[in-house]
PDB file of C-alpha atoms in Angstrom:
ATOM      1  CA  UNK A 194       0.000   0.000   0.000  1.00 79.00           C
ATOM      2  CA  UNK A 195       3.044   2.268   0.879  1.00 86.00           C
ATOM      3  CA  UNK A 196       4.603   2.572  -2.602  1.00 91.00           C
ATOM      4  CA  UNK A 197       1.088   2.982  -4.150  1.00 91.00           C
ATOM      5  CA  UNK A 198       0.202   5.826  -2.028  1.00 93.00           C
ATOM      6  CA  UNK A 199       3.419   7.087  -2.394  1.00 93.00           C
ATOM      7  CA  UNK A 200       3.224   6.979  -6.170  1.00 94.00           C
ATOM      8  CA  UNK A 201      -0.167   8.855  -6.089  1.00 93.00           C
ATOM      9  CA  UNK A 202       2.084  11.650  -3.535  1.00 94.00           C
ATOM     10  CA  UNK A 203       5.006  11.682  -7.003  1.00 95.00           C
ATOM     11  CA  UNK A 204       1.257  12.119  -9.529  1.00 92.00           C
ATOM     12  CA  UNK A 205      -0.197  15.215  -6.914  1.00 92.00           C
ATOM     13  CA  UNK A 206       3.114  17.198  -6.456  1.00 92.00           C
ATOM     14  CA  UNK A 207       3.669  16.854 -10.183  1.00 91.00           C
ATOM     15  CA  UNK A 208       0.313  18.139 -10.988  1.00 88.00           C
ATOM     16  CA  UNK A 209       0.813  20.816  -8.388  1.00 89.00           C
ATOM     17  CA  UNK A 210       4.325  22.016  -9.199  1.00 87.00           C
ATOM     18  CA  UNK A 211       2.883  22.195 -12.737  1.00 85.00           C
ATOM     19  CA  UNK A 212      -0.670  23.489 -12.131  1.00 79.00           C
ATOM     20  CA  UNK A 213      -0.348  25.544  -8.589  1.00 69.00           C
ATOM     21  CA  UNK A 214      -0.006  28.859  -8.080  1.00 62.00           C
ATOM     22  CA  UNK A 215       3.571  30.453  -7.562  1.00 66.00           C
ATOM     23  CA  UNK A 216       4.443  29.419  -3.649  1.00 69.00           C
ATOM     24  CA  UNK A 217       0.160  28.516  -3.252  1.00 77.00           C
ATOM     25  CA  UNK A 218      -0.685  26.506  -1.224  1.00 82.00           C
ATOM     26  CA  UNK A 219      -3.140  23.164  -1.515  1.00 85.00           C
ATOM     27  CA  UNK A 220      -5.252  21.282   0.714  1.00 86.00           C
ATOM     28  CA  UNK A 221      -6.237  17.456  -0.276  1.00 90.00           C
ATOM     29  CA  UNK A 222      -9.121  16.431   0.896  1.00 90.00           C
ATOM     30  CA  UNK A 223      -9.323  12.307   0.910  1.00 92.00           C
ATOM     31  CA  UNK A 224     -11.883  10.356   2.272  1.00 91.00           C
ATOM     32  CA  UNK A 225     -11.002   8.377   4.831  1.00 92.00           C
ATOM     33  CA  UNK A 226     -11.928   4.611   6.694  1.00 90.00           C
ATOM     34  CA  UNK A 227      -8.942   4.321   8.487  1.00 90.00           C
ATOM     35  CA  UNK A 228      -6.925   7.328   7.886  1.00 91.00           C
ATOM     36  CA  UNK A 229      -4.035   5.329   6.482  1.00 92.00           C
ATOM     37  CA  UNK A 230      -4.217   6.688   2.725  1.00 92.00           C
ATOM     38  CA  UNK A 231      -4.406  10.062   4.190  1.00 93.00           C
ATOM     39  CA  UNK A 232      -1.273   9.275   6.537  1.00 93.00           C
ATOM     40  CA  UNK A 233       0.710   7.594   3.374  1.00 94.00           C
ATOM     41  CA  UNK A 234       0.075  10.452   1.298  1.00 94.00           C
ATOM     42  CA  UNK A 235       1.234  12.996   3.776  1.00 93.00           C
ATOM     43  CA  UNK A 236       4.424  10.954   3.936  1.00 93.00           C
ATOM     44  CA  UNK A 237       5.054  10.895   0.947  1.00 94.00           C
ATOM     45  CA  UNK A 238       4.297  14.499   0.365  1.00 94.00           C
ATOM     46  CA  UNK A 239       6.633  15.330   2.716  1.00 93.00           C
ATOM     47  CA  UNK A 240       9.595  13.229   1.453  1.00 92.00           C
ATOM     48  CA  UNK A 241       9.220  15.032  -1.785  1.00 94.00           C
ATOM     49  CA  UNK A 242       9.591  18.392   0.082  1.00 92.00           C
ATOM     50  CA  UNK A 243       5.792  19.287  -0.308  1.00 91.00           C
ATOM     51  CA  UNK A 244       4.926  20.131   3.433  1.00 82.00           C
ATOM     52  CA  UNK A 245       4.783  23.529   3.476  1.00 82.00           C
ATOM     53  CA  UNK A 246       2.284  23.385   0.438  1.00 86.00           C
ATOM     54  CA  UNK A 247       0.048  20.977   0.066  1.00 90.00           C
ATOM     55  CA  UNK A 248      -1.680  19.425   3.033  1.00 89.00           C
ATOM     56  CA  UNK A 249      -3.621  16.367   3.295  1.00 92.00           C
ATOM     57  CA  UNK A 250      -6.857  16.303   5.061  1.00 91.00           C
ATOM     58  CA  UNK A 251      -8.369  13.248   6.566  1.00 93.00           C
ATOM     59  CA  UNK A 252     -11.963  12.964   6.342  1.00 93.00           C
ATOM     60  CA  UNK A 253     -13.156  10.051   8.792  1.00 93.00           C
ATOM     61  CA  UNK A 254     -16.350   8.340   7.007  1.00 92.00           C
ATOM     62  CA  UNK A 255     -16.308   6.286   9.877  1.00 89.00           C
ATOM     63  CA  UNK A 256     -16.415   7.164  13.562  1.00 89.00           C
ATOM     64  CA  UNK A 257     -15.311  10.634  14.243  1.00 91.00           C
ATOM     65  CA  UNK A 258     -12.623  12.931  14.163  1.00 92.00           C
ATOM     66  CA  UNK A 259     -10.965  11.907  17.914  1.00 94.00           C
ATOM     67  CA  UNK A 260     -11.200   7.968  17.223  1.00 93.00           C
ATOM     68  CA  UNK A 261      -9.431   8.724  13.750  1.00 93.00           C
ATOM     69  CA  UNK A 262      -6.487  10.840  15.371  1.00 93.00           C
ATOM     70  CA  UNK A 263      -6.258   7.348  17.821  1.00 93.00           C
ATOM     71  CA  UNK A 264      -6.319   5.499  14.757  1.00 93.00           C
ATOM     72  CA  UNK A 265      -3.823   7.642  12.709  1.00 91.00           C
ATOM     73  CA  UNK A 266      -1.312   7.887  15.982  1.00 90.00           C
ATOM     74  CA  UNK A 267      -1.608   3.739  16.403  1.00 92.00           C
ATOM     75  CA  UNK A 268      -1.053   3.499  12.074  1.00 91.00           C
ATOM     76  CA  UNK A 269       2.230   6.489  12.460  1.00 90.00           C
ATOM     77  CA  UNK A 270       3.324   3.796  14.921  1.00 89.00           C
ATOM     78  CA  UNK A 271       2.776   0.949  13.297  1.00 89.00           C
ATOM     79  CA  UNK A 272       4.201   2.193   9.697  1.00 85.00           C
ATOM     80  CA  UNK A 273       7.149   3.946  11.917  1.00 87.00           C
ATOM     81  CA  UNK A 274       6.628   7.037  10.675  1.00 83.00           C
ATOM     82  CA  UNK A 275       7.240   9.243  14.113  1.00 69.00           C
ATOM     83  CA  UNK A 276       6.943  12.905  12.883  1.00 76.00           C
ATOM     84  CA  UNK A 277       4.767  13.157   9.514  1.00 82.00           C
ATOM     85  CA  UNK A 278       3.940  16.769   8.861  1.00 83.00           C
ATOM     86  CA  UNK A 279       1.353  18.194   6.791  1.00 82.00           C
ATOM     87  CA  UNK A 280      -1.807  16.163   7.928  1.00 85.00           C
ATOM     88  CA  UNK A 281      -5.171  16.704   9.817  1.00 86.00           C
ATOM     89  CA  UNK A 282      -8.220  14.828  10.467  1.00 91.00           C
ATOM     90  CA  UNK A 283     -11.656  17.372   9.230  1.00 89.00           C
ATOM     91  CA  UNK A 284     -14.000  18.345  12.038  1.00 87.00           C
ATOM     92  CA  UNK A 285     -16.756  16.048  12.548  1.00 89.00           C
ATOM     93  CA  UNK A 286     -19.010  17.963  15.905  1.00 87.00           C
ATOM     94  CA  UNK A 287     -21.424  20.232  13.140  1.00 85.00           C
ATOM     95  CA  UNK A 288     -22.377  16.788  11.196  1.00 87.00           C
ATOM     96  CA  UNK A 289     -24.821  14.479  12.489  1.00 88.00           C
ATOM     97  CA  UNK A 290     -23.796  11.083  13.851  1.00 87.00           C
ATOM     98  CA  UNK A 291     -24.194   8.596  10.676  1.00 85.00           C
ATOM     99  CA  UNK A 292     -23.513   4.695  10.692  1.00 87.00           C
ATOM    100  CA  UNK A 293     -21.190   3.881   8.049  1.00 87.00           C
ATOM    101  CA  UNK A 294     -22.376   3.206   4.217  1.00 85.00           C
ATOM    102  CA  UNK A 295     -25.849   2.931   5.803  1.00 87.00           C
ATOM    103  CA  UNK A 296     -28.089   4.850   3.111  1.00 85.00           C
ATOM    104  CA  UNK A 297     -29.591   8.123   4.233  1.00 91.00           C
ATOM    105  CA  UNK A 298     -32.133  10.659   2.158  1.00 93.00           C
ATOM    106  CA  UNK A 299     -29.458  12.987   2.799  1.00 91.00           C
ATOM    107  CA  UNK A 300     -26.542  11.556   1.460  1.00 91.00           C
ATOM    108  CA  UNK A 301     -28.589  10.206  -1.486  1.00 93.00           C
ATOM    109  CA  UNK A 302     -29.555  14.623  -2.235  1.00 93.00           C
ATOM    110  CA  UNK A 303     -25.711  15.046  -1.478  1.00 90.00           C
ATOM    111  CA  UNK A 304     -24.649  12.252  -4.161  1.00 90.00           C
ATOM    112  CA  UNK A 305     -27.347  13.554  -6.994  1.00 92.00           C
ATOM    113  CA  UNK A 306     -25.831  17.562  -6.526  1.00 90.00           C
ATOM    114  CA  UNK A 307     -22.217  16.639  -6.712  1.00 87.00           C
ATOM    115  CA  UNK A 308     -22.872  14.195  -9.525  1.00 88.00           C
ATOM    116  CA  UNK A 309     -25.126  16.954 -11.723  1.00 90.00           C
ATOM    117  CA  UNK A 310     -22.704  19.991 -10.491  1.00 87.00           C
ATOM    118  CA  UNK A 311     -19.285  18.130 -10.667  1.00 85.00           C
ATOM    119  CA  UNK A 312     -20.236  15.753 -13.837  1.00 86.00           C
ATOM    120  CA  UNK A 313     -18.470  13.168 -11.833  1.00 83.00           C
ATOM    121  CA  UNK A 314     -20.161   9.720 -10.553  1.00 82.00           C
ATOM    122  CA  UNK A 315     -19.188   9.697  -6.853  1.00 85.00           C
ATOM    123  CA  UNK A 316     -19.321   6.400  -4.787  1.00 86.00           C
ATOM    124  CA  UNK A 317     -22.176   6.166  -2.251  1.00 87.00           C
ATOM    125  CA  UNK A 318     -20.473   5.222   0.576  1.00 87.00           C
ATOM    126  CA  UNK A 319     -17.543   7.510   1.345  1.00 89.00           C
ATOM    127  CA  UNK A 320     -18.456  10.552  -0.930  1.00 88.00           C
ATOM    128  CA  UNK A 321     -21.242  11.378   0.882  1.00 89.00           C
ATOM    129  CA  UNK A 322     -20.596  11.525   4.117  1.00 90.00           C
ATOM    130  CA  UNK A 323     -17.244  12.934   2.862  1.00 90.00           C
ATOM    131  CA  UNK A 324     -18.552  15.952   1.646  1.00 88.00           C
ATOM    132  CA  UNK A 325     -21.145  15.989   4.292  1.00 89.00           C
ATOM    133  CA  UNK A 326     -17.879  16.884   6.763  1.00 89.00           C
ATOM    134  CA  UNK A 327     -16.477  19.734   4.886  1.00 86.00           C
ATOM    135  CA  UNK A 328     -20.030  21.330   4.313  1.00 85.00           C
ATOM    136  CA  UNK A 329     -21.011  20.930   7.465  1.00 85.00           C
ATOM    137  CA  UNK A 330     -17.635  22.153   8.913  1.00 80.00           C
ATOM    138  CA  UNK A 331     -16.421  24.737   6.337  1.00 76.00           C
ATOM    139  CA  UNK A 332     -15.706  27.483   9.257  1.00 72.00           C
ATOM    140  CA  UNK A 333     -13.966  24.811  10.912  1.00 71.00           C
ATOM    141  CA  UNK A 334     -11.737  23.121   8.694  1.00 70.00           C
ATOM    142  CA  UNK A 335     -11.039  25.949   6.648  1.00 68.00           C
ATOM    143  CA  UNK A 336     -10.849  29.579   8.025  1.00 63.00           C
ATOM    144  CA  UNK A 337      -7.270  28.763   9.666  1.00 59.00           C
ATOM    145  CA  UNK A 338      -3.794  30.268   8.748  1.00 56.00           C
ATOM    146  CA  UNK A 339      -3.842  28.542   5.131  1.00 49.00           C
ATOM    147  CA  UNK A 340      -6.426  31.479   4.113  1.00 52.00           C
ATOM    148  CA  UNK A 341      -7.136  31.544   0.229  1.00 54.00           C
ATOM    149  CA  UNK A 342      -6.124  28.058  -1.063  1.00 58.00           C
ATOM    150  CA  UNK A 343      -6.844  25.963  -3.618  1.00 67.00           C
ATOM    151  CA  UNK A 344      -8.980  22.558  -2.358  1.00 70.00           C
ATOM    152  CA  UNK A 345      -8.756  19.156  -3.772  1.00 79.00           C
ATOM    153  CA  UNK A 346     -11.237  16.337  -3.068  1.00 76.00           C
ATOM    154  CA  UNK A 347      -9.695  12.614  -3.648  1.00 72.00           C
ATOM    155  CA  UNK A 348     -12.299   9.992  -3.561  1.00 68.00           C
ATOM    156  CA  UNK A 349     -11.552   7.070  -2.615  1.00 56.00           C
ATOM    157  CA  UNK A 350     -12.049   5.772  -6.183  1.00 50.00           C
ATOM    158  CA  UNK A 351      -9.425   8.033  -7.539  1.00 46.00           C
ATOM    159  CA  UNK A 352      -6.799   6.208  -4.896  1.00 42.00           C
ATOM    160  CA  UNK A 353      -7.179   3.314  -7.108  1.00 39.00           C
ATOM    161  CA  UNK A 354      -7.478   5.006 -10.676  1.00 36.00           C
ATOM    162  CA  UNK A 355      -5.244   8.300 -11.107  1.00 37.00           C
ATOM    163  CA  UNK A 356      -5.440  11.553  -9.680  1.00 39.00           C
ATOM    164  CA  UNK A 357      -8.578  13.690 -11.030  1.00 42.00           C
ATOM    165  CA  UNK A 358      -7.753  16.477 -13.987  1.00 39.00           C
ATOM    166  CA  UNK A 359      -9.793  18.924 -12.331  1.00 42.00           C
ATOM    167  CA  UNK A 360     -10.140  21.166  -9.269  1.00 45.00           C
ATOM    168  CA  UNK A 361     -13.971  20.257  -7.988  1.00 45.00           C
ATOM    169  CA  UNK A 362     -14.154  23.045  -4.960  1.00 44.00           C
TER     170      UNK A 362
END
C-alpha cells in the first residue's frame, strides 16, 4: 500500500508544481476509513519536500474525528513514521452522527448535486458523508492560517485510478 500511495504523492506534487499557483498553497481532501491513505500520502508528500504546500486532510467516514487521530497515531506507529507533517483529520461535531455506508435521504440529495454539479459519478459510501464533513464544517476546517487556497477532493475511487484532472471546490 506504501509505494502505491506514495506513487499517487510523485502524480499530486507533479500536478501541483505544474498546475499551482507560484508558492500557493493546496489542501487534499481524501476520504477516509482508516486514515491510512491520508497518513501515506502525507508521507510521501513530505519526502518530496511538499509540506509547506500541500496538506492532506483526513476525512473520517467512519467514527469521528478523535477515534481517527487514535487510529492515525496507532497506524504512524505501526508504519514507523514518528513525525509526519502536513496532515489533519476534518472536524466532525457540526455533522450528524451517521452509521457507516448505511443509506440516508441525505446523502442520497448530497450524491445527486455533486454528480449533476461536478459531472463526476461519486461512490455512495464515502463521498457522501465525505462531503457531508467539509459542508457541514467549512468554518472549521477551513478559516485557519492557510487562508485563500486551492482545495482538492480525492475519492476514494481516484486512490485506485489516477489523480482527477480537475479542481472540484
Amino acid at each position: 500500500a506504501m509505494d502505491g500511495v506514495h506513487e499517487l504523492a510523485r502524480e499530486l506534487a507533479e500536478w501541483w508544481r505544474e498546475e499551482g499557483a507560484d508558492g500557493g498553497r493546496c489542501r487534499v481532501l481524501v476520504e477516509s476509513g482508516t486514515g491510512a491513505t491520508a497518513l501515506l500520502l502525507a508521507d510521501g508528500l513530505n519526502r518530496l519536500g511538499m509540506d509547506g504546500r500541500m496538506e492532506v486532510m483526513a476525512l473520517p467516514c467512519l467514527g469521528d474525528r478523535d477515534s481517527m487521530q487514535r487510529t492515525l497515531a496507532q497506524l504512524a506507529s505501526k508504519f514507523r513514521l514518528p513525525e509526519v507533517r502536513g496532515y489533519t483529520v476534518a472536524e466532525t461535531r457540526n455533522s450528524p452522527r451517521h452509521r457507516f455506508a448505511q443509506p440516508s435521504a441525505r446523502h442520497l440529495a448530497l450524491h445527486v448535486e455533486l454528480t449533476a454539479s461536478t459531472g463526476v459519478e461519486w461512490d455512495l459510501v464515502y463521498a457522501p458523508r465525505g462531503w457531508e464533513l467539509v459542508l457541514d464544517n467549512w468554518q472549521a476546517q477551513f478559516d485557519d492560517d492557510w487562508g485563500a487556497m486551492e482545495l482538492v477532493y480525492l475519492p476514494v475511487s481516484y486512490t485506485h485510478l489516477t489523480l482527477p484532472t480537475k479542481r472540484i471546490v
